[in-house]
Coordinates of C-alpha atoms in Angstrom, one line a residue:
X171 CA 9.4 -6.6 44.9
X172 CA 10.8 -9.3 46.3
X173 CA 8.2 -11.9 45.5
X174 CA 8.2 -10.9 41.6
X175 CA 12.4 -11.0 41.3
X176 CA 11.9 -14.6 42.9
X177 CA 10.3 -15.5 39.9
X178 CA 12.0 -16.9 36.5
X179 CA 13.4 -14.4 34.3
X180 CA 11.5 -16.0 31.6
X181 CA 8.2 -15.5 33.3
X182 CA 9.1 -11.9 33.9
X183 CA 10.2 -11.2 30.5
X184 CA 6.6 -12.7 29.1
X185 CA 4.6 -10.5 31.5
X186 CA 6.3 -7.2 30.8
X187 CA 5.9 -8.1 27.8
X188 CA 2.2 -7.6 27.2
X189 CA 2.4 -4.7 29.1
X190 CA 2.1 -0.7 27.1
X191 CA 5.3 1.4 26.2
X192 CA 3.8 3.8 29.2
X193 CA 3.5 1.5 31.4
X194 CA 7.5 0.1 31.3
X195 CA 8.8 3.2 30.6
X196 CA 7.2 4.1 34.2
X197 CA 8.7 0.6 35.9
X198 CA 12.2 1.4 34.4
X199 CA 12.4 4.1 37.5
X200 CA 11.3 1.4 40.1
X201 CA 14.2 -1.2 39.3
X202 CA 17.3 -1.6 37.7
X203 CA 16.7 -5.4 36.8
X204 CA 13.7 -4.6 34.9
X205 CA 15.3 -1.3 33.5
X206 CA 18.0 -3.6 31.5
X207 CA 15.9 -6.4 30.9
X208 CA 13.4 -4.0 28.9
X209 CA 16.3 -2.4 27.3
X210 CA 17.8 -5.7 26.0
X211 CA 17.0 -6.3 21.7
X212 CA 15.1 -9.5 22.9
X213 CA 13.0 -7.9 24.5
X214 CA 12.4 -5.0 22.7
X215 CA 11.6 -7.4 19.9
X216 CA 9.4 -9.5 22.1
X217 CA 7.4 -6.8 22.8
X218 CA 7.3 -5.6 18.9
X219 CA 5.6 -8.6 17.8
X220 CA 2.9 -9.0 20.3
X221 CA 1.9 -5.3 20.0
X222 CA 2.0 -5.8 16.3
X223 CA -1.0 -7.8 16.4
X224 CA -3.3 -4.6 17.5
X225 CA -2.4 -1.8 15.7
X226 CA -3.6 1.8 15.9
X227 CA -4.0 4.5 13.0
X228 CA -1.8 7.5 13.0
X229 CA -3.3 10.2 10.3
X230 CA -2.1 13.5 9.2
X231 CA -4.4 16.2 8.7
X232 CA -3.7 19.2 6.7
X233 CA -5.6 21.9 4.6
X234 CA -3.2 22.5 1.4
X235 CA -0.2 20.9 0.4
X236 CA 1.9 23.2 1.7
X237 CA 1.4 21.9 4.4
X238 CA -0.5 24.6 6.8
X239 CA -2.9 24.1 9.3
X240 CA -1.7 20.3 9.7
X241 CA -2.4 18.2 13.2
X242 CA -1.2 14.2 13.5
X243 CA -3.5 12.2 15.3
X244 CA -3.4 8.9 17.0
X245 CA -6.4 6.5 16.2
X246 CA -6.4 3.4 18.6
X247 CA -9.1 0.5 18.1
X248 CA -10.7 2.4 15.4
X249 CA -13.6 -0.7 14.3
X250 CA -14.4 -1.5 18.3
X251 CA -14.3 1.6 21.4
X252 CA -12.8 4.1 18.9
X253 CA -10.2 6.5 20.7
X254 CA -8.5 9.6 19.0
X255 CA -6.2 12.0 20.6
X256 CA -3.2 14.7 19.2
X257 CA 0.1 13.7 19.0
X258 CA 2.3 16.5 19.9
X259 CA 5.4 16.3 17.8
X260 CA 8.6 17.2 20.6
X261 CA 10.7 18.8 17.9
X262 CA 13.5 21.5 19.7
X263 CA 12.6 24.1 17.3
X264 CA 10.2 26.1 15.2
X265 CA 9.7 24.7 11.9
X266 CA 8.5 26.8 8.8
X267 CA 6.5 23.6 8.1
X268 CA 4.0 21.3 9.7
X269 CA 6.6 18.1 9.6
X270 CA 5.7 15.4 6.4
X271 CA 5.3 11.7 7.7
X272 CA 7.6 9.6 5.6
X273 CA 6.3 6.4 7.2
X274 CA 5.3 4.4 10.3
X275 CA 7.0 1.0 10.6
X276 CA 8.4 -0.6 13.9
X277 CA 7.0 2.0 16.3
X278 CA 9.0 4.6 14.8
X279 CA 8.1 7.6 12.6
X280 CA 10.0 9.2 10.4
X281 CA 9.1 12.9 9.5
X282 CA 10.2 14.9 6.8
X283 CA 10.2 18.4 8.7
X284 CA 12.1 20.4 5.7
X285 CA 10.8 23.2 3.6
X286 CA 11.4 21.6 0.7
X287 CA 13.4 18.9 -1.2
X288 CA 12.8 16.4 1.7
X289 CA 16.3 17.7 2.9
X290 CA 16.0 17.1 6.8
X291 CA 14.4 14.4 8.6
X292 CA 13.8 13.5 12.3
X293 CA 13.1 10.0 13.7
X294 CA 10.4 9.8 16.3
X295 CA 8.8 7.2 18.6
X296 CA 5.4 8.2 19.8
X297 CA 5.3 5.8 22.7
X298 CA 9.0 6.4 24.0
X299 CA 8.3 10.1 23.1
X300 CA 12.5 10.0 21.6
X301 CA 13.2 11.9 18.5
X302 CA 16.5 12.3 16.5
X303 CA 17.6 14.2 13.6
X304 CA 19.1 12.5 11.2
X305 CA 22.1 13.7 9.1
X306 CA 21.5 16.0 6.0
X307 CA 21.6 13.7 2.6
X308 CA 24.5 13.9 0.6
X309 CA 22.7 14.6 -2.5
X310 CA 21.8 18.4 -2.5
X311 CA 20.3 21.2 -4.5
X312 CA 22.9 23.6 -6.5
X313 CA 22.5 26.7 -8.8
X314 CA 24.1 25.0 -11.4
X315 CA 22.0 21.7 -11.1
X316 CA 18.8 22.1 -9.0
X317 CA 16.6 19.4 -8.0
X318 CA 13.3 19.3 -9.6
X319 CA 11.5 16.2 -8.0
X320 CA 12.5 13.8 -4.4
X321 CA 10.5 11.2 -3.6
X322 CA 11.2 9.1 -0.1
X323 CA 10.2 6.1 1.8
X324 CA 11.1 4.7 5.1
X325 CA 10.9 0.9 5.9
X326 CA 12.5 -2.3 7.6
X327 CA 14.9 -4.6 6.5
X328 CA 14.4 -7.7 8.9
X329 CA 17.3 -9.5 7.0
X330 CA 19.8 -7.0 8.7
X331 CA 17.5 -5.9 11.2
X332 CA 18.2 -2.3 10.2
X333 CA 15.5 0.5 9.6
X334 CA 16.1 2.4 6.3
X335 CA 15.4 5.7 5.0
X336 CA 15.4 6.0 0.9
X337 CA 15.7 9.3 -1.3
X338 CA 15.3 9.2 -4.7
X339 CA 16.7 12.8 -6.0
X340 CA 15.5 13.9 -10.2
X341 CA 17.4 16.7 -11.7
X342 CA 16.0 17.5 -15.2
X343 CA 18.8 17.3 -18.0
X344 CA 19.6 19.9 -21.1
X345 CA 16.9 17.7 -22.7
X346 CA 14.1 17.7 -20.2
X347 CA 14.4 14.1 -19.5
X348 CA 15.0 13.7 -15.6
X349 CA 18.3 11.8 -14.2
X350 CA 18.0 10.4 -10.9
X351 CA 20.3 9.8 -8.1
X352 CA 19.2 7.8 -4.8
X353 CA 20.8 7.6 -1.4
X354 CA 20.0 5.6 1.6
X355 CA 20.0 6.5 5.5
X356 CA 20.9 3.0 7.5
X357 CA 19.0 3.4 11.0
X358 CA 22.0 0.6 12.1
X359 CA 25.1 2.7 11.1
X360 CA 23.8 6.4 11.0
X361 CA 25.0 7.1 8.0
X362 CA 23.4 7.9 4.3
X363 CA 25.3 6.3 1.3
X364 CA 24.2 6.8 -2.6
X365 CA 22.9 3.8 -4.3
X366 CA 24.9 3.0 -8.0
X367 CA 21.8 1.1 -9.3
X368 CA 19.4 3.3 -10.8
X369 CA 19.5 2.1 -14.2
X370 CA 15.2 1.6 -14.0
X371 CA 15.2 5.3 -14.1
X372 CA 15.8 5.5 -17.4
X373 CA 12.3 4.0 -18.7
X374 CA 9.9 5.1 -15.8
X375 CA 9.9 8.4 -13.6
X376 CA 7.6 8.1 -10.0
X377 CA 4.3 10.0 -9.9
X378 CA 2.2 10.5 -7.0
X379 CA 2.3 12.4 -3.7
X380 CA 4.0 12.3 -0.3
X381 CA 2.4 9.2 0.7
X382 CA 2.8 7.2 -2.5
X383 CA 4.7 4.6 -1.2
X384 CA 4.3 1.1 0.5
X385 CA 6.0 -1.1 2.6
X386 CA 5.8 -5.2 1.2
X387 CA 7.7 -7.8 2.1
X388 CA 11.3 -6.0 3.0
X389 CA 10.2 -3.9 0.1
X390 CA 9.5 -0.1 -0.9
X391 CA 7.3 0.5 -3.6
X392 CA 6.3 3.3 -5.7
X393 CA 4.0 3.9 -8.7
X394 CA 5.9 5.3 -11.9
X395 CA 5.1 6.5 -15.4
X396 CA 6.6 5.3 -18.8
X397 CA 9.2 7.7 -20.1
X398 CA 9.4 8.1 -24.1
X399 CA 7.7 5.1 -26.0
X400 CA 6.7 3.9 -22.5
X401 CA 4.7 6.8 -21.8
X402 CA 1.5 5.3 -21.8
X403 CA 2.5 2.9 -19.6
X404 CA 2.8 2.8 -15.8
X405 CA 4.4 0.3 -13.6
X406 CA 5.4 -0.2 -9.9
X407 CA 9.1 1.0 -9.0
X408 CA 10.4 -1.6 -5.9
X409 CA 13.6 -0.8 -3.6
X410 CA 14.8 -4.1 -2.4
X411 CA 15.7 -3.0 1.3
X412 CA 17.8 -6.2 1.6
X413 CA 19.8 -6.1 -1.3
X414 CA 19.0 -2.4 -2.1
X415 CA 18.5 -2.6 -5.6
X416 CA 15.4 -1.3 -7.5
X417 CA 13.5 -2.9 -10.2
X418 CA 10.5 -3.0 -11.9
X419 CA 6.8 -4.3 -12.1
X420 CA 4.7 -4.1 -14.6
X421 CA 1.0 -3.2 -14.1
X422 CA -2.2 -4.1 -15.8
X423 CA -4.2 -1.9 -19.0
X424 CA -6.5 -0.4 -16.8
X425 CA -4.2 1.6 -14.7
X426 CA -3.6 3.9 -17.8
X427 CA -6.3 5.4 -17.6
X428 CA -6.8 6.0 -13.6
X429 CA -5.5 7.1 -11.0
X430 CA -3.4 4.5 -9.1
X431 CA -2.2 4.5 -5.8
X432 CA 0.4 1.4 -4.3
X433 CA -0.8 -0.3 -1.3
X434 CA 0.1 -3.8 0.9
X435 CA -2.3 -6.3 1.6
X436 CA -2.0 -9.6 3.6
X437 CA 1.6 -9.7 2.7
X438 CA 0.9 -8.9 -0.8
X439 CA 1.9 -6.2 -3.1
X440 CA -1.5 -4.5 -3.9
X441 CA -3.1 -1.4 -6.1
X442 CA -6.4 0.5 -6.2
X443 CA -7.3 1.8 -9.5
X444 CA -9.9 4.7 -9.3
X445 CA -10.9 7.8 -11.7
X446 CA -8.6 10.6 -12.8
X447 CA -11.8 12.8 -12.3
X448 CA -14.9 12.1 -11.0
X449 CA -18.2 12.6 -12.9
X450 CA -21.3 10.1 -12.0
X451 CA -22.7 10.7 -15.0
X452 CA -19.4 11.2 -17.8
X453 CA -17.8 8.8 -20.1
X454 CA -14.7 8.7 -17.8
X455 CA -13.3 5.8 -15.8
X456 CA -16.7 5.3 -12.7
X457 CA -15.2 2.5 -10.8
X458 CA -12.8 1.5 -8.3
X459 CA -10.5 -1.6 -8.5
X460 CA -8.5 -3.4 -6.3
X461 CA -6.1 -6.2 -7.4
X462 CA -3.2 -8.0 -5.6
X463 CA 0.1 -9.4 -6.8
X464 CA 0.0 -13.2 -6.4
X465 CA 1.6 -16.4 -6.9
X466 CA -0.1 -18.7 -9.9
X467 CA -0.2 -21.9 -10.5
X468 CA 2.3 -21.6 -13.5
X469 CA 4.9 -19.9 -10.9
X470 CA 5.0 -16.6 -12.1
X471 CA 2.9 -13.4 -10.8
X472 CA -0.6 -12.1 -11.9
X473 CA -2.5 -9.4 -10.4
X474 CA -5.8 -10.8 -9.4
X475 CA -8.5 -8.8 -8.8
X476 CA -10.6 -8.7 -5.3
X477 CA -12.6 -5.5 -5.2
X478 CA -14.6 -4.0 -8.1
X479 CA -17.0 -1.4 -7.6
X480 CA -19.2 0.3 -10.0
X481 CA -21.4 3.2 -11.1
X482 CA -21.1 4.4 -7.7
X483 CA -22.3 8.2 -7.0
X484 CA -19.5 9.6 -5.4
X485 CA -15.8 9.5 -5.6
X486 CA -13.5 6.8 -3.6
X487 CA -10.3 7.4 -2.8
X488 CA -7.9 4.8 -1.4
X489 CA -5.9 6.0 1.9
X490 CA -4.1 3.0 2.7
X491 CA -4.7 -0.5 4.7
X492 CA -4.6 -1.1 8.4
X493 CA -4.0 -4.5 10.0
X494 CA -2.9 -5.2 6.1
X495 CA -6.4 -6.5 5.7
X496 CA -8.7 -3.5 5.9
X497 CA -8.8 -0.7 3.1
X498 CA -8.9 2.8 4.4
X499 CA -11.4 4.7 2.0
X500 CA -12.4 7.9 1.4
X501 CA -16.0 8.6 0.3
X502 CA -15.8 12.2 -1.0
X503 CA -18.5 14.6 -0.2
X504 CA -20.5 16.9 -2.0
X505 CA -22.2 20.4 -1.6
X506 CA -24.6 19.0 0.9
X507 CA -22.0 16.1 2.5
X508 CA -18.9 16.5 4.2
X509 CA -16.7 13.7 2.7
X510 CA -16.7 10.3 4.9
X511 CA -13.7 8.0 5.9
X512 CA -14.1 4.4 6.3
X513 CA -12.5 0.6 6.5
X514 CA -13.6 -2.0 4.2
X515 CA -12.8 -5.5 4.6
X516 CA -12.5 -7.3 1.0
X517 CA -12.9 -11.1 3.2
X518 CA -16.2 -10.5 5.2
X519 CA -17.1 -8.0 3.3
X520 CA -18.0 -5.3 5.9
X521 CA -17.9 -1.1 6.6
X522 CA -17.1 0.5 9.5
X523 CA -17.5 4.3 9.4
X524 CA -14.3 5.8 11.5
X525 CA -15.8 9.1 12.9
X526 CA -12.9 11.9 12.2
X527 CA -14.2 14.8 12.1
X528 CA -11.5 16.2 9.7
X529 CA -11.9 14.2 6.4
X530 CA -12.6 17.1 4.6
X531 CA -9.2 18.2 4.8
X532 CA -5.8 15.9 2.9
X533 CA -5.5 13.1 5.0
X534 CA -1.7 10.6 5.4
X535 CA -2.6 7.5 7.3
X536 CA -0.6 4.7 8.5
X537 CA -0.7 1.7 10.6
X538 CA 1.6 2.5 13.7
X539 CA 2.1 -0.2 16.8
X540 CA 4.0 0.8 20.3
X541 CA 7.8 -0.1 20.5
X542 CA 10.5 0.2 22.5
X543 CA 12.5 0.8 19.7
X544 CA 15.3 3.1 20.1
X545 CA 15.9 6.1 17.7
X546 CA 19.4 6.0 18.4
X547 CA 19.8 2.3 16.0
X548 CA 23.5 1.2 16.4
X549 CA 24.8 4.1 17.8

């Protein structure tokens, strides 16, 4: 001990560095010095960006959308010696519920473990094995004014260094049109607060499922439908975590007439277009686009196209990306075929078959890295 605590602090700070969460949380019980040096926020950040560069896969598995029957997995190096094991979630109670993952960003998770409304979340790190739950919302169900639709997203604002948890709340008015409120749960100063901008509501309403939404640039993103003489349109509602404002994005003809699920890629805000239903042999929608949101020469942003697949036999169905690079696809099966999960690399142009042996059931995947990072934020 005495030989490593004659070297420079720097030197020491590299090498711990590089090391797993398991591994330091292990050497905070053999000394002090290293205990508060891998406590300090530079090196917890440190050690965020270098495991950022090898991600693993963390999936939810689960039967119905109730939510039964579910199991989280941990997927590490899933294109080279492919390693899966359960993830047990350390929750201090029974839930009715297998927990929701909101997202993975950071080396936390955040889980939405409420019977309904997405009314009670828990923050967890997987590597640290610390969990919190956070405060209830502010915005609540009543008799006289019950919700009817919440959508959430969790993500990081690297402007103010401060995880964020959104909720975006639709009650249905005398007329049937929805009105939405939206709060947001700072990670910094444990505390929600309702957002006053949600003035895009009024044209567009989100669609899509639990997992609908994407994490781009400081941004979160969600798919929405046209409401009144926009309804045969759909765009891309985006929560500016920075600024926390939402606006809108307008998307391409062909995504009124699939399916459309939000994704990132390299940086980029990105979509996969694929059919409402499936038929091989029907006049419906048989292929599967994937377009990115870039910068053109004339300064202003086009979605450019950079998968196309056609007359294919069976359905695909876009999961997610990992390493923002790969897409996470799933092939779907058939009487005779269990369906197949797999990563496809638009660059290279290569598949790699990830053997799960649970892709018949609904899948959630993310890209989750290690941390040190605390649940506890600012507090």
């Amino acid at each position: 001990m005495a030989s490593s605590l004659s070297l420079p602090q720097t030197t020491i700070s590299d090498i711990l560095s590089r090391l797993p969460v398991k591994s330091l949380t292990r050497f905070k019980s053999v000394s002090k010095d290293w205990a508060y040096l891998t406590s300090t926020p530079a090196f917890v950040s440190d050690h965020l960006r270098r495991s950022s560069s090898d991600p693993s896969l963390i999936v939810r598995c689960y039967n119905t959308q109730s939510g039964f029957d579910s199991v989280i997995l941990l997927i590490t190096d899933p294109t080279q010696n492919f390693a899966c094991r359960h993830l047990a979630v350390p929750l201090d109670e029974p839930l009715p519920l297998f927990p929701k993952i909101v997202g993975s960003i950071g080396g936390l998770v955040c889980l939405d473990v409420s019977p309904c409304y997405a009314s009670d979340f828990v923050l967890w790190n997987p590597g640290t094995k610390q969990f919190k739950h956070l405060p209830f919302p502010l915005i609540a169900s009543t008799r006289s004014n019950p919700i009817w639709l919440v959508f959430v997203g969790f993500g990081f604002d690297s402007f103010n260094n401060d995880y964020k948890l959104v909720r975006i709340v639709s009650f249905k008015r005398n007329d049937g049109l929805p009105f939405v409120r939206a709060e947001v749960y700072s990670w910094k100063e444990g505390i929600w607060k309702e957002l006053e901008d949600t003035v895009c509501f009024d044209s567009a309403i989100i669609c899509g499922g639990q997992d609908g939404v994407v994490v781009v640039d400081g941004s979160l993103n969600w798919v929405a439908i046209g409401l009144q003489r926009y309804a045969d349109r759909k765009v891309v509602i985006s929560f500016d975590m920075r600024r926390e404002v939402f606006k809108t994005i307008p998307l391409p003809a062909l995504t009124r007439i699939g399916n459309v699920k939000v994704m990132s890629y390299m940086g980029l805000l990105a979509i996969a277009v694929y059919p409402l239903v499936f038929s091989a042999n029907g006049n419906n929608m048989n292929r599967f686009e994937f377009s990115v949101l870039s910068d053109c020469e004339d300064g202003r942003k086009h979605w450019t196209n950079v998968v196309l697949a056609e007359n294919f036999s069976k359905s695909l169905v876009p999961m997610g990306t990992w390493r923002d690079r790969e897409l996470m696809i799933k092939q779907m099966g058939d009487r005779d075929n269990h369906p197949k999960l797999f990563l496809y690399d638009p660059i290279d142009e290569r598949t790699k078959r990830l053997p799960i042996d649970c892709v018949d059931l609904y899948l959630q995947c993310y890209s989750h890295v290690e941390s040190l990072v605390s649940v506890d934020g600012g507090n």
